[in-house]
């Protein structure tokens, strides 16, 4: 019996990107496209190569654009290149980030990023569904707002509105809340549970949309927010009633239909969740 010598070869991935589904927290292993382009004119520098584990990297990238060849390293604000991630299946909203991303100090050179669901995405099995049209106090769509939904078990899910202010948020259905026992007991007995609730926090800055549109005019492949600006938006107030300052919430979730938060007091032909500064 002959012996076969197996050779193990390790290929450097440089700064790899792995994208996670905001609903499940699991890596997205198919359908995404990562493009590395020059900021000033949109020139294509490299197209990402996907590993079986869902890591995007650029093995053919010219040495001049690899972060390890830049000395001294440029700060992120001075980066000449950006990465655009978009979904060819329209399940997730696009995002831009400056090259090269910085991995955590205690991790391999892979950066994990969460992608928010797009309005066109089909609902994942068993997920709770929230649809909303976000608008500022004047009714102008709140593009690229960041939304954080938190259930009673302190689990949070991140969502994003698109360029038209449309929000679709999918999240694991929270544990239903128990009814308090009535005295005397109901006859017939009431259902032991009711629909679950979540709280919503909204973060929005119109300059994020302005920057995204300006980048597209300069040559970015499509309109998408830049990660650093999107994640740094200031918190705003989601209004329960038009002309008042009370916060919207909590939002009740139903297992059999989407929940749609709407600011009360709007004209009959408007169904928006209005936002105002805190």
Coordinates of N, CA, C and O in Angstrom, one line a residue, residues 22-208:
X22 N -29.2 40.2 10.2 CA -29.6 40.9 11.5 C -30.7 40.1 12.2 O -30.8 40.2 13.4
X23 N -31.5 39.3 11.5 CA -32.6 38.5 12.1 C -32.0 37.3 12.8 O -32.3 37.1 14.0
X24 N -31.2 36.5 12.2 CA -30.8 35.2 12.7 C -29.4 35.3 13.4 O -29.1 34.5 14.2
X25 N -28.6 36.3 13.0 CA -27.2 36.4 13.5 C -26.3 35.4 12.8 O -25.1 35.4 13.2
X26 N -26.7 34.7 11.8 CA -25.9 33.7 11.1 C -25.2 34.3 9.9 O -25.7 35.3 9.3
X27 N -24.1 33.8 9.5 CA -23.4 34.3 8.4 C -24.2 34.1 7.1 O -24.9 33.1 6.9
X28 N -24.1 35.1 6.2 CA -24.8 35.0 4.9 C -23.7 34.5 3.9 O -22.7 35.1 3.6
X29 N -24.0 33.3 3.4 CA -22.9 32.5 2.7 C -23.2 32.5 1.2 O -22.4 31.9 0.5
X30 N -24.2 33.2 0.7 CA -24.5 33.2 -0.7 C -25.3 34.5 -1.1 O -26.0 35.0 -0.3
X31 N -25.1 34.9 -2.3 CA -25.9 36.0 -2.9 C -25.3 37.4 -2.8 O -25.8 38.3 -3.5
X32 N -24.3 37.6 -1.9 CA -23.8 38.9 -1.7 C -22.7 39.2 -2.7 O -22.0 38.3 -3.2
X33 N -22.5 40.5 -3.0 CA -21.4 40.9 -3.9 C -20.6 42.0 -3.2 O -21.2 43.0 -2.7
X34 N -19.3 41.8 -3.1 CA -18.4 42.8 -2.5 C -17.5 43.4 -3.5 O -16.8 42.7 -4.2
X35 N -17.6 44.7 -3.7 CA -16.8 45.4 -4.7 C -15.9 46.4 -4.0 O -16.4 47.2 -3.2
X36 N -14.7 46.4 -4.4 CA -13.7 47.4 -3.9 C -13.4 48.4 -5.0 O -13.0 48.0 -6.1
X37 N -13.7 49.7 -4.7 CA -13.5 50.7 -5.8 C -12.9 51.9 -5.2 O -12.8 52.2 -4.0
X38 N -12.3 52.7 -6.1 CA -11.6 53.9 -5.8 C -12.7 55.0 -5.6 O -13.6 55.2 -6.4
X39 N -12.6 55.8 -4.5 CA -13.6 56.7 -4.1 C -13.8 57.8 -5.0 O -14.9 58.3 -5.3
X40 N -12.7 58.4 -5.5 CA -12.8 59.6 -6.3 C -13.5 59.5 -7.6 O -14.1 60.5 -8.1
X41 N -13.5 58.3 -8.2 CA -14.0 58.2 -9.6 C -14.8 56.9 -9.8 O -15.3 56.6 -10.9
X42 N -14.9 56.0 -8.8 CA -15.6 54.8 -8.9 C -14.9 53.7 -9.6 O -15.5 52.6 -10.0
X43 N -13.6 53.8 -9.9 CA -12.8 52.8 -10.6 C -12.8 51.5 -9.8 O -12.5 51.5 -8.6
X44 N -13.1 50.4 -10.5 CA -13.1 49.1 -9.9 C -11.6 48.7 -9.6 O -10.8 48.7 -10.5
X45 N -11.4 48.3 -8.3 CA -10.1 47.8 -7.9 C -10.0 46.3 -7.8 O -9.0 45.7 -8.1
X46 N -11.1 45.7 -7.3 CA -11.2 44.3 -7.2 C -12.6 43.9 -6.8 O -13.3 44.6 -6.2
X47 N -12.9 42.6 -7.2 CA -14.2 42.0 -6.8 C -13.9 41.0 -5.8 O -12.9 40.2 -5.9
X48 N -14.7 40.9 -4.8 CA -14.5 40.0 -3.7 C -14.6 38.5 -4.1 O -15.4 38.2 -4.9
X49 N -13.8 37.7 -3.4 CA -13.9 36.2 -3.6 C -14.4 35.7 -2.3 O -14.0 36.1 -1.2
X50 N -15.4 34.8 -2.4 CA -16.1 34.3 -1.3 C -15.6 32.9 -0.9 O -15.5 32.0 -1.7
X51 N -15.3 32.7 0.4 CA -14.9 31.4 0.9 C -16.1 30.6 1.3 O -17.2 31.2 1.5
X52 N -16.0 29.3 1.5 CA -17.1 28.5 1.9 C -17.7 28.9 3.3 O -18.9 28.7 3.5
X53 N -16.9 29.6 4.1 CA -17.4 30.0 5.4 C -18.0 31.4 5.3 O -18.5 31.9 6.4
X54 N -18.1 32.0 4.1 CA -18.8 33.2 4.0 C -17.9 34.5 4.2 O -18.4 35.5 4.4
X55 N -16.6 34.3 4.0 CA -15.7 35.4 4.2 C -15.3 36.0 2.8 O -14.9 35.2 1.9
X56 N -15.5 37.3 2.6 CA -15.1 37.9 1.3 C -13.7 38.5 1.5 O -13.4 39.2 2.5
X57 N -12.9 38.2 0.5 CA -11.5 38.8 0.5 C -11.1 39.1 -0.9 O -11.8 38.8 -1.9
X58 N -9.9 39.7 -1.1 CA -9.4 40.2 -2.4 C -8.0 39.6 -2.6 O -7.1 40.4 -2.5
X59 N -7.9 38.4 -3.0 CA -6.5 37.8 -3.1 C -5.8 38.5 -4.3 O -4.5 38.4 -4.4
X60 N -6.5 39.0 -5.3 CA -5.9 39.6 -6.5 C -5.7 41.1 -6.4 O -5.3 41.7 -7.4
X61 N -5.9 41.7 -5.2 CA -5.8 43.1 -5.1 C -4.3 43.5 -5.2 O -3.4 42.9 -4.6
X62 N -4.1 44.6 -6.0 CA -2.7 45.1 -6.1 C -2.1 45.5 -4.8 O -2.8 45.9 -3.9
X63 N -0.8 45.2 -4.7 CA -0.1 45.5 -3.4 C -0.3 46.9 -2.9 O -0.3 47.1 -1.7
X64 N -0.4 47.9 -3.8 CA -0.5 49.3 -3.4 C -1.7 49.5 -2.6 O -1.8 50.5 -1.8
X65 N -2.8 48.7 -2.7 CA -4.0 48.9 -2.0 C -4.2 48.0 -0.8 O -5.2 48.1 -0.1
X66 N -3.2 47.2 -0.5 CA -3.3 46.4 0.7 C -2.8 47.2 1.9 O -1.7 47.8 1.8
X67 N -3.5 47.1 3.0 CA -3.2 47.9 4.1 C -1.8 47.6 4.7 O -1.2 48.5 5.2
X68 N -1.3 46.4 4.5 CA 0.0 46.1 5.2 C 1.1 46.7 4.4 O 2.2 46.7 4.9
X69 N 0.8 47.2 3.2 CA 1.9 47.9 2.4 C 1.9 49.4 2.5 O 2.7 50.1 1.9
X70 N 0.9 49.9 3.3 CA 0.8 51.4 3.4 C 1.6 51.7 4.7 O 1.3 51.3 5.8
X71 N 2.6 52.6 4.6 CA 3.4 53.0 5.8 C 3.6 54.5 5.7 O 4.2 55.0 4.7
X72 N 3.2 55.2 6.8 CA 2.4 54.7 7.9 C 0.9 54.5 7.4 O 0.5 55.1 6.4
X73 N 0.2 53.7 8.2 CA -1.2 53.4 7.8 C -2.0 54.7 7.7 O -1.9 55.6 8.6
X74 N -2.9 54.8 6.8 CA -3.8 56.0 6.7 C -4.9 55.8 7.6 O -5.4 54.8 7.9
X75 N -5.4 56.9 8.3 CA -6.6 56.9 9.1 C -7.8 56.6 8.2 O -7.8 56.9 7.0
X76 N -8.8 56.0 8.7 CA -10.0 55.6 7.9 C -10.6 56.8 7.1 O -11.0 56.7 6.0
X77 N -10.6 58.0 7.7 CA -11.2 59.2 7.1 C -10.4 59.6 5.8 O -10.9 60.3 5.0
X78 N -9.1 59.1 5.7 CA -8.3 59.5 4.6 C -8.2 58.4 3.6 O -7.4 58.4 2.6
X79 N -8.9 57.3 3.7 CA -8.9 56.2 2.8 C -9.3 56.6 1.4 O -10.2 57.3 1.2
X80 N -8.5 56.0 0.4 CA -8.8 56.3 -1.0 C -9.8 55.3 -1.6 O -10.1 55.5 -2.8
X81 N -10.1 54.3 -0.9 CA -11.0 53.2 -1.4 C -12.1 52.9 -0.5 O -12.0 53.1 0.7
X82 N -13.1 52.3 -1.0 CA -14.3 51.8 -0.2 C -14.7 50.5 -0.7 O -14.5 50.1 -1.9
X83 N -15.4 49.8 0.2 CA -16.1 48.5 -0.2 C -17.6 48.7 -0.2 O -18.1 49.4 0.7
X84 N -18.2 48.3 -1.3 CA -19.6 48.3 -1.4 C -20.1 46.8 -1.3 O -19.7 46.0 -2.1
X85 N -21.0 46.6 -0.4 CA -21.7 45.2 -0.4 C -23.1 45.4 -0.7 O -23.8 46.3 -0.2
X86 N -23.6 44.6 -1.7 CA -25.0 44.6 -2.1 C -25.4 43.2 -2.3 O -24.6 42.3 -2.5
X87 N -26.7 43.0 -2.3 CA -27.3 41.6 -2.4 C -28.0 41.5 -3.7 O -28.9 42.2 -4.1
X88 N -27.5 40.5 -4.5 CA -28.1 40.3 -5.8 C -29.5 39.7 -5.8 O -30.2 39.7 -6.8
X89 N -29.9 39.2 -4.6 CA -31.2 38.7 -4.4 C -32.2 39.6 -3.7 O -33.3 39.3 -3.4
X90 N -31.7 40.8 -3.4 CA -32.5 41.9 -2.9 C -33.1 41.5 -1.5 O -34.2 42.0 -1.1
X91 N -32.3 40.8 -0.7 CA -32.8 40.4 0.7 C -32.3 41.4 1.7 O -32.9 41.6 2.8
X92 N -31.1 42.1 1.4 CA -30.5 43.0 2.4 C -30.2 44.3 1.7 O -30.0 44.4 0.5
X93 N -30.2 45.3 2.6 CA -29.9 46.7 2.1 C -28.4 46.9 1.9 O -27.6 46.3 2.7
X94 N -28.0 47.7 0.9 CA -26.5 47.8 0.7 C -25.8 48.7 1.8 O -26.5 49.4 2.5
X95 N -24.5 48.6 1.8 CA -23.7 49.3 2.8 C -22.3 49.6 2.1 O -21.8 48.8 1.4
X96 N -21.8 50.7 2.5 CA -20.4 51.1 2.1 C -19.5 51.2 3.4 O -20.0 51.6 4.4
X97 N -18.3 50.8 3.2 CA -17.3 51.0 4.3 C -16.0 51.3 3.8 O -15.6 50.9 2.7
X98 N -15.2 52.1 4.5 CA -13.9 52.6 4.1 C -12.9 51.4 4.1 O -13.0 50.6 5.0
X99 N -12.0 51.4 3.2 CA -11.0 50.4 3.1 C -9.7 50.9 3.8 O -9.4 52.1 3.5
X100 N -9.0 50.2 4.6 CA -9.2 48.8 4.9 C -9.9 48.8 6.3 O -9.5 49.6 7.2
X101 N -10.9 47.9 6.5 CA -11.5 47.8 7.8 C -10.5 47.3 8.9 O -9.6 46.5 8.6
X102 N -10.8 47.6 10.1 CA -9.9 47.2 11.2 C -10.6 46.1 12.0 O -11.6 46.4 12.6
X103 N -10.0 44.9 12.0 CA -10.6 43.8 12.8 C -10.3 44.1 14.3 O -9.5 44.9 14.7
X104 N -11.1 43.4 15.2 CA -10.8 43.5 16.6 C -9.4 43.1 16.9 O -8.9 42.2 16.3
X105 N -8.9 43.6 18.0 CA -7.5 43.3 18.4 C -7.3 41.9 18.7 O -6.2 41.3 18.5
X106 N -8.3 41.2 19.3 CA -8.2 39.8 19.7 C -8.8 38.8 18.8 O -9.1 37.7 19.1
X107 N -9.0 39.2 17.5 CA -9.6 38.3 16.5 C -8.7 38.2 15.3 O -7.8 39.0 15.1
X108 N -8.9 37.2 14.5 CA -8.1 37.1 13.2 C -8.6 38.3 12.3 O -9.5 39.0 12.6
X109 N -7.8 38.5 11.2 CA -8.1 39.6 10.4 C -9.4 39.5 9.6 O -9.4 39.6 8.4
X110 N -10.5 39.3 10.3 CA -11.8 39.2 9.7 C -12.8 40.1 10.4 O -12.8 40.1 11.7
X111 N -13.5 40.9 9.7 CA -14.4 41.9 10.3 C -15.8 41.3 10.1 O -16.2 41.1 8.9
X112 N -16.6 41.2 11.2 CA -18.0 40.8 11.1 C -18.9 42.0 11.0 O -18.8 42.9 11.9
X113 N -19.8 42.1 10.1 CA -20.7 43.2 9.9 C -22.1 42.7 9.7 O -22.3 41.6 9.1
X114 N -23.1 43.4 10.3 CA -24.5 42.9 10.2 C -25.2 43.7 9.1 O -25.1 44.9 9.0
X115 N -26.0 43.0 8.3 CA -26.8 43.6 7.3 C -28.3 43.5 7.6 O -28.8 42.5 8.2
X116 N -29.0 44.7 7.4 CA -30.4 44.8 7.7 C -31.2 44.3 6.5 O -30.8 44.4 5.3
X117 N -32.4 43.8 6.8 CA -33.3 43.3 5.8 C -33.8 44.4 4.9 O -34.1 45.6 5.3
X118 N -34.0 44.1 3.6 CA -34.6 45.0 2.7 C -36.1 44.8 2.6 O -36.6 43.7 2.9
X119 N -36.9 45.8 2.2 CA -38.3 45.7 2.1 C -38.8 44.5 1.2 O -39.9 43.9 1.4
X120 N -38.0 44.1 0.2 CA -38.3 43.1 -0.8 C -38.1 41.7 -0.2 O -38.5 40.7 -0.8
X121 N -37.5 41.6 0.9 CA -37.1 40.2 1.4 C -38.4 39.5 1.8 O -39.3 40.0 2.5
X122 N -38.4 38.2 1.5 CA -39.4 37.3 2.0 C -39.2 37.0 3.5 O -38.1 36.8 3.9
X123 N -40.3 37.0 4.3 CA -40.1 36.8 5.7 C -39.5 35.4 6.1 O -39.9 34.4 5.5
X124 N -38.4 35.4 6.9 CA -37.9 34.1 7.4 C -38.9 33.4 8.2 O -39.8 33.9 8.8
X125 N -38.8 32.1 8.1 CA -39.7 31.2 8.9 C -39.7 31.5 10.3 O -38.7 31.6 11.0
X126 N -40.9 31.8 10.9 CA -41.1 32.0 12.3 C -40.7 33.3 12.8 O -40.7 33.6 14.0
X127 N -40.4 34.3 11.9 CA -39.9 35.6 12.4 C -41.1 36.5 12.6 O -42.1 36.4 11.9
X128 N -41.0 37.4 13.6 CA -41.9 38.5 13.7 C -41.6 39.6 12.6 O -40.4 39.7 12.3
X129 N -42.6 40.3 12.2 CA -42.5 41.2 11.1 C -42.9 42.6 11.5 O -44.0 42.8 12.0
X130 N -42.1 43.6 11.2 CA -42.5 45.0 11.4 C -42.3 45.8 10.1 O -41.2 45.7 9.5
X131 N -43.3 46.5 9.6 CA -43.2 47.3 8.5 C -43.5 48.8 8.9 O -44.4 49.0 9.7
X132 N -42.8 49.7 8.4 CA -43.0 51.1 8.7 C -42.5 52.0 7.6 O -41.6 51.6 6.9
X133 N -43.1 53.2 7.5 CA -42.6 54.2 6.7 C -42.1 55.4 7.6 O -43.0 56.0 8.2
X134 N -40.8 55.6 7.7 CA -40.3 56.6 8.6 C -40.2 57.9 7.8 O -39.8 58.0 6.7
X135 N -40.6 59.0 8.5 CA -40.5 60.3 8.0 C -40.2 61.3 9.1 O -40.4 61.1 10.3
X136 N -39.6 62.4 8.7 CA -39.3 63.4 9.7 C -40.5 64.3 10.0 O -41.6 64.0 9.6
X137 N -40.3 65.3 10.8 CA -41.5 66.1 11.3 C -42.3 66.7 10.2 O -43.5 67.0 10.3
X138 N -41.6 67.0 9.0 CA -42.3 67.6 7.9 C -42.8 66.6 6.9 O -43.3 67.0 5.8
X139 N -42.7 65.3 7.2 CA -43.2 64.3 6.3 C -42.2 63.8 5.2 O -42.6 63.1 4.3
X140 N -41.0 64.3 5.3 CA -40.0 63.9 4.3 C -39.4 62.5 4.7 O -39.1 62.3 5.9
X141 N -39.3 61.6 3.8 CA -38.9 60.2 4.1 C -37.5 60.3 4.9 O -36.6 61.0 4.5
X142 N -37.4 59.5 5.9 CA -36.2 59.4 6.7 C -35.3 58.3 6.1 O -35.4 57.1 6.5
X143 N -34.5 58.6 5.2 CA -33.6 57.6 4.5 C -32.5 57.1 5.4 O -31.9 57.9 6.2
X144 N -32.3 55.8 5.3 CA -31.1 55.2 6.0 C -31.1 55.3 7.5 O -30.1 55.4 8.1
X145 N -32.3 55.4 8.1 CA -32.4 55.5 9.6 C -32.0 54.1 10.2 O -32.1 53.1 9.5
X146 N -31.4 54.2 11.3 CA -31.0 52.9 12.1 C -32.1 52.7 13.1 O -32.4 53.6 13.9
X147 N -32.6 51.5 13.2 CA -33.7 51.2 14.2 C -33.2 50.0 15.0 O -32.7 49.0 14.4
X148 N -33.4 50.0 16.3 CA -33.1 48.9 17.2 C -34.4 48.5 17.9 O -35.0 49.3 18.6
X149 N -34.8 47.3 17.7 CA -35.9 46.7 18.3 C -35.4 45.8 19.5 O -34.6 44.9 19.3
X150 N -36.0 46.0 20.7 CA -35.6 45.2 21.9 C -36.8 44.6 22.5 O -37.8 45.3 22.7
X151 N -36.7 43.3 22.8 CA -37.9 42.6 23.4 C -37.7 42.6 24.9 O -36.7 43.1 25.5
X152 N -38.7 42.0 25.6 CA -38.7 42.0 27.1 C -37.6 41.1 27.6 O -37.3 41.2 28.8
X153 N -36.9 40.3 26.8 CA -35.8 39.5 27.2 C -34.5 40.2 26.9 O -33.4 39.5 27.0
X154 N -34.5 41.4 26.5 CA -33.4 42.3 26.3 C -32.6 41.8 25.0 O -31.4 42.2 24.9
X155 N -33.2 41.1 24.1 CA -32.6 40.8 22.9 C -32.9 41.9 21.9 O -34.0 42.3 21.7
X156 N -31.9 42.3 21.2 CA -32.0 43.5 20.2 C -31.7 43.0 18.8 O -30.9 42.2 18.6
X157 N -32.5 43.6 17.9 CA -32.3 43.4 16.5 C -32.3 44.7 15.7 O -33.0 45.6 16.0
X158 N -31.3 44.8 14.8 CA -31.1 46.1 14.1 C -31.8 46.1 12.8 O -31.8 45.1 12.1
X159 N -32.4 47.2 12.4 CA -33.0 47.4 11.1 C -32.6 48.7 10.5 O -32.0 49.5 11.2
X160 N -32.9 48.9 9.2 CA -32.5 50.1 8.5 C -33.6 50.4 7.5 O -34.2 49.5 6.9
X161 N -33.9 51.7 7.4 CA -34.8 52.1 6.4 C -34.0 52.3 5.1 O -32.8 52.5 5.1
X162 N -34.7 52.2 3.9 CA -34.1 52.4 2.7 C -34.0 53.8 2.3 O -34.4 54.7 3.0
X163 N -33.7 54.1 1.0 CA -33.5 55.5 0.6 C -34.9 56.2 0.5 O -34.9 57.4 0.5
X164 N -36.0 55.5 0.5 CA -37.3 56.1 0.6 C -38.0 56.1 2.0 O -39.1 56.4 2.1
X165 N -37.2 55.7 3.0 CA -37.7 55.7 4.4 C -38.5 54.4 4.7 O -39.0 54.4 5.8
X166 N -38.5 53.4 3.9 CA -39.2 52.2 4.1 C -38.4 51.3 5.0 O -37.3 51.0 4.7
X167 N -39.1 50.8 6.1 CA -38.4 49.9 7.0 C -39.1 48.6 7.0 O -40.3 48.5 7.1
X168 N -38.3 47.5 6.9 CA -38.8 46.2 7.1 C -37.9 45.5 8.1 O -36.7 45.4 7.8
X169 N -38.4 45.1 9.2 CA -37.6 44.5 10.3 C -38.1 43.1 10.6 O -39.3 43.0 10.9
X170 N -37.2 42.2 10.5 CA -37.6 40.8 10.9 C -36.7 40.5 12.1 O -35.6 40.8 12.2
X171 N -37.4 39.8 13.1 CA -36.7 39.5 14.3 C -37.3 38.2 14.9 O -38.4 37.8 14.6
X172 N -36.5 37.4 15.6 CA -37.0 36.2 16.3 C -38.2 36.6 17.1 O -38.2 37.5 17.9
X173 N -39.3 35.8 17.0 CA -40.5 36.2 17.8 C -40.2 36.0 19.3 O -39.8 35.0 19.7
X174 N -40.5 37.1 20.0 CA -40.1 37.1 21.4 C -41.1 36.1 22.2 O -42.1 35.7 21.7
X175 N -40.6 35.8 23.4 CA -41.5 34.9 24.2 C -42.7 35.7 24.6 O -42.7 36.8 25.1
X176 N -43.9 35.1 24.3 CA -45.2 35.8 24.7 C -45.2 36.1 26.2 O -44.7 35.4 27.0
X177 N -45.9 37.2 26.5 CA -46.1 37.7 27.9 C -47.3 37.0 28.5 O -48.3 36.8 27.8
X178 N -47.2 36.6 29.7 CA -48.3 35.9 30.4 C -49.3 36.9 30.9 O -48.9 38.0 31.4
X179 N -50.5 36.5 30.9 CA -51.6 37.4 31.5 C -51.5 37.2 33.0 O -51.2 36.2 33.5
X180 N -51.8 38.3 33.7 CA -51.9 38.2 35.1 C -53.2 37.5 35.5 O -54.3 37.6 34.8
X181 N -53.2 36.7 36.5 CA -54.4 35.9 36.9 C -55.5 36.9 37.4 O -55.2 37.8 38.1
X182 N -56.7 36.6 36.9 CA -57.8 37.4 37.3 C -58.5 36.8 38.6 O -58.4 35.6 38.8
X183 N -59.2 37.7 39.3 CA -59.9 37.2 40.5 C -61.3 37.8 40.5 O -61.4 39.0 40.5
X184 N -62.4 37.0 40.4 CA -62.3 35.6 40.3 C -61.9 35.1 38.9 O -61.9 35.9 38.0
X185 N -61.5 33.9 38.8 CA -61.0 33.4 37.5 C -62.1 33.6 36.4 O -63.3 33.5 36.6
X186 N -61.6 33.8 35.1 CA -62.4 34.0 34.0 C -63.2 32.7 33.7 O -62.6 31.6 33.9
X187 N -64.4 32.8 33.2 CA -65.1 31.6 32.7 C -65.7 31.9 31.4 O -66.6 32.8 31.3
X188 N -65.3 31.2 30.3 CA -64.2 30.2 30.3 C -62.9 30.8 30.6 O -62.7 32.0 30.4
X189 N -61.9 30.0 30.9 CA -60.5 30.5 31.2 C -60.0 31.3 30.0 O -60.2 30.9 28.9
X190 N -59.3 32.4 30.3 CA -58.7 33.2 29.2 C -57.5 32.5 28.7 O -56.9 31.7 29.4
X191 N -57.0 32.9 27.5 CA -55.8 32.3 27.0 C -54.6 32.7 27.9 O -54.6 33.9 28.4
X192 N -53.7 31.8 28.2 CA -52.6 32.1 29.2 C -51.6 33.1 28.7 O -50.8 33.7 29.5
X193 N -51.6 33.4 27.4 CA -50.6 34.3 26.8 C -51.3 35.3 25.9 O -52.4 35.2 25.4
X194 N -50.6 36.4 25.7 CA -51.0 37.4 24.8 C -49.8 37.7 23.8 O -48.7 37.1 24.0
X195 N -50.0 38.5 22.8 CA -48.9 38.8 21.9 C -47.8 39.5 22.6 O -48.0 40.2 23.6
X196 N -46.6 39.3 22.1 CA -45.4 39.9 22.7 C -45.3 41.3 22.3 O -45.9 41.8 21.3
X197 N -44.4 42.1 23.0 CA -44.2 43.5 22.6 C -42.7 43.8 22.5 O -41.9 43.0 23.1
X198 N -42.4 44.8 21.8 CA -41.0 45.2 21.7 C -40.9 46.8 21.8 O -42.0 47.4 21.6
X199 N -39.8 47.3 22.2 CA -39.6 48.7 22.1 C -38.7 49.1 20.9 O -37.9 48.3 20.5
X200 N -38.9 50.3 20.4 CA -38.2 50.7 19.2 C -37.4 52.0 19.6 O -37.9 52.9 20.1
X201 N -36.1 52.0 19.2 CA -35.3 53.2 19.2 C -34.9 53.5 17.8 O -34.5 52.6 17.1
X202 N -34.9 54.8 17.5 CA -34.6 55.2 16.1 C -33.5 56.2 16.1 O -33.5 57.1 17.0
X203 N -32.6 56.1 15.2 CA -31.4 57.0 15.0 C -31.4 57.5 13.6 O -31.4 56.7 12.7
X204 N -31.4 58.8 13.5 CA -31.4 59.4 12.1 C -30.7 60.7 12.0 O -30.8 61.5 12.9
X205 N -30.0 60.9 10.9 CA -29.4 62.1 10.5 C -29.5 62.3 9.0 O -28.9 61.5 8.3
X206 N -30.1 63.3 8.5 CA -30.3 63.5 7.1 C -29.0 63.6 6.3 O -28.9 63.4 5.1
X207 N -27.9 64.0 7.0 CA -26.6 64.1 6.3 C -26.1 62.7 5.8 O -25.3 62.7 4.9
X208 N -26.6 61.6 6.4 CA -26.2 60.3 5.9 C -26.7 60.1 4.5 O -25.9 59.6 3.6

